[in-house]
Short mmCIF file of C-alpha atoms in Angstrom, two decimals:
data_model
loop_
_atom_site.label_atom_id
_atom_site.label_comp_id
_atom_site.label_asym_id
_atom_site.label_seq_id
_atom_site.Cartn_x
_atom_site.Cartn_y
_atom_site.Cartn_z
CA MET A 1 -60.94 -55.93 46.70
CA ASP A 2 -63.70 -54.33 44.61
CA VAL A 3 -61.90 -50.98 44.63
CA PHE A 4 -58.71 -52.63 43.36
CA ILE A 5 -60.56 -54.41 40.53
CA GLN A 6 -62.36 -51.19 39.59
CA HIS A 7 -58.99 -49.39 39.52
CA GLN A 8 -57.58 -52.03 37.16
CA ILE A 9 -60.59 -51.72 34.87
CA ASP A 10 -60.34 -47.93 34.88
CA GLN A 11 -56.64 -48.12 34.04
CA ALA A 12 -57.31 -50.52 31.16
CA GLN A 13 -59.95 -48.21 29.70
CA ARG A 14 -57.82 -45.10 29.77
CA THR A 15 -57.06 -43.79 26.34
CA TRP A 16 -53.69 -42.85 24.93
CA ALA A 17 -54.63 -39.18 25.18
CA GLU A 18 -55.22 -39.52 28.92
CA GLU A 19 -52.17 -41.66 29.62
CA SER A 20 -49.81 -39.47 27.62
CA GLY A 21 -50.87 -36.33 29.50
CA LEU A 22 -52.25 -34.67 26.36
CA ILE A 23 -55.73 -34.09 27.77
CA ALA A 24 -54.36 -32.75 31.05
CA PHE A 25 -52.04 -30.38 29.19
CA LEU A 26 -54.70 -29.11 26.78
CA SER A 27 -57.16 -28.57 29.61
CA ARG A 28 -54.63 -26.28 31.35
CA VAL A 29 -53.75 -24.18 28.29
CA PRO A 30 -56.59 -21.59 28.56
CA ALA A 31 -55.83 -20.87 32.23
CA GLU A 32 -52.08 -20.71 31.63
CA VAL A 33 -52.54 -18.28 28.73
CA GLU A 34 -54.80 -16.14 30.92
CA ARG A 35 -52.24 -16.21 33.73
CA PHE A 36 -49.42 -15.28 31.33
CA GLU A 37 -51.53 -12.40 29.99
CA GLU A 38 -52.40 -11.17 33.49
CA SER A 39 -48.70 -11.16 34.38
CA PHE A 40 -47.36 -9.39 31.31
CA ARG A 41 -50.35 -7.62 29.66
CA MET A 42 -49.11 -8.26 26.12
CA GLY A 43 -52.42 -8.72 24.29
CA LEU A 44 -52.62 -12.53 24.32
CA ARG A 45 -55.92 -14.35 24.11
CA TYR A 46 -56.89 -17.99 23.87
CA VAL A 47 -59.21 -18.64 20.92
CA PRO A 48 -61.84 -21.21 21.99
CA VAL A 49 -62.86 -22.29 18.48
CA PRO A 50 -60.67 -23.78 15.75
CA PRO A 51 -59.76 -21.64 12.75
CA GLU A 52 -61.68 -22.01 9.50
CA ASP A 53 -58.50 -23.07 7.73
CA ILE A 54 -54.73 -23.25 8.11
CA ASP A 55 -52.82 -22.37 4.96
CA GLY A 56 -56.07 -22.87 3.04
CA ASN A 57 -56.59 -26.39 4.40
CA GLU A 58 -59.88 -26.89 6.26
CA GLU A 59 -59.06 -30.49 7.24
CA THR A 60 -55.91 -29.44 9.08
CA ALA A 61 -57.91 -26.80 10.92
CA GLN A 62 -60.33 -29.47 12.19
CA ASN A 63 -57.44 -31.09 14.10
CA THR A 64 -56.41 -27.86 15.83
CA ALA A 65 -55.65 -28.42 19.51
CA PHE A 66 -55.42 -24.74 20.47
CA VAL A 67 -54.78 -21.24 19.14
CA VAL A 68 -53.39 -18.25 21.03
CA VAL A 69 -53.51 -14.85 19.29
CA ARG A 70 -51.39 -11.80 20.07
CA LYS A 71 -52.78 -8.41 19.17
CA ASN A 72 -49.83 -6.02 19.02
CA ARG A 73 -51.09 -2.45 19.32
CA LEU A 74 -47.89 -1.18 17.68
CA LEU A 75 -48.43 -3.36 14.59
CA PRO A 76 -52.23 -3.47 14.32
CA GLU A 77 -52.23 -4.66 10.71
CA ARG A 78 -51.26 -8.23 11.73
CA ASP A 79 -52.25 -10.51 14.54
CA TYR A 80 -49.77 -13.28 15.12
CA CYS A 81 -50.73 -16.60 16.65
CA LEU A 82 -49.34 -19.73 18.19
CA TYR A 83 -51.25 -22.81 17.13
CA THR A 84 -51.00 -26.57 17.55
CA VAL A 85 -52.46 -29.35 15.45
CA LEU A 86 -52.85 -32.96 16.63
CA ASP A 87 -51.11 -35.20 14.12
CA ASN A 88 -50.35 -38.89 14.76
CA ARG A 89 -50.12 -38.68 18.56
CA ARG A 90 -48.05 -35.54 18.57
CA LEU A 91 -48.71 -31.83 18.46
CA ARG A 92 -47.40 -29.91 15.50
CA VAL A 93 -46.50 -26.45 16.78
CA ALA A 94 -46.31 -23.31 14.65
CA TYR A 95 -46.63 -19.55 14.52
CA GLY A 96 -48.80 -17.84 11.99
CA ILE A 97 -50.70 -14.75 11.01
CA TYR A 98 -54.30 -14.88 12.21
CA ARG A 99 -56.93 -12.99 10.25
CA ASP A 100 -60.70 -13.46 10.46
CA GLY A 101 -60.46 -17.11 11.50
CA HIS A 102 -57.80 -18.02 8.94
CA ILE A 103 -54.16 -18.85 9.72
CA LEU A 104 -51.19 -18.43 7.41
CA THR A 105 -48.16 -20.29 8.79
CA VAL A 106 -45.01 -18.23 9.32
CA LYS A 107 -42.78 -20.68 11.19
CA GLU A 108 -43.06 -24.32 12.26
CA LEU A 109 -41.36 -25.70 15.35
CA ALA A 110 -40.36 -29.20 16.36
CA PRO A 111 -43.44 -31.28 17.16
CA LEU A 112 -44.26 -32.02 20.78
CA GLU A 113 -44.42 -35.72 21.60
CA GLU A 114 -43.82 -35.72 25.38
CA PHE A 115 -46.72 -34.06 27.18
CA SER A 116 -45.66 -34.51 30.79
CA LYS A 117 -43.47 -31.39 30.65
CA ALA A 118 -45.45 -29.52 28.02
CA GLU A 119 -46.34 -26.62 30.31
CA ALA A 120 -42.72 -25.41 30.33
CA LYS A 121 -42.74 -25.59 26.53
CA LEU A 122 -45.95 -23.55 26.46
CA TYR A 123 -44.26 -20.67 28.29
CA ASN A 124 -41.36 -20.75 25.83
CA TRP A 125 -43.79 -20.73 22.91
CA LEU A 126 -45.70 -17.77 24.37
CA ARG A 127 -42.49 -15.79 24.90
CA GLU A 128 -41.44 -16.53 21.31
CA LEU A 129 -44.90 -15.45 20.09
CA LEU A 130 -44.31 -12.08 21.75
CA ARG A 131 -40.95 -11.75 20.02
CA ILE A 132 -42.20 -12.77 16.58
CA SER A 133 -45.19 -10.44 16.79
CA CYS A 134 -42.88 -7.45 17.34
CA GLU A 135 -40.83 -8.00 14.18
CA LYS A 136 -41.73 -6.09 11.05
CA PRO A 137 -42.20 -8.42 8.07
#
């Protein structure tokens, strides 16, 4: 009986971020990016610290969930990135140009609100990052 009561208490104390799958998804992102990079060797790297600013806004940067940068050896003058920002229980998803800890947004995508299948979305975003980073501006 004690185990059942403890389980009910634990369930009641779970936060929205845990219940929605957000924390589980975000905790898998670094490993999934590494696995993607090991498979395709396309110059992707997970950036473990938030950017200094996004489009000049430091407050937005403080809510960054993750950043993945692609260094394209054929276009070394620009590093493109995929980044997400937590905004009202959803992740805003966008591509940008990453330079010295600053991001300039190039393209925004539909926000992610359902985190249970977010891993499949991550692979699509990474493939699109590869495509975008190969286009000349």
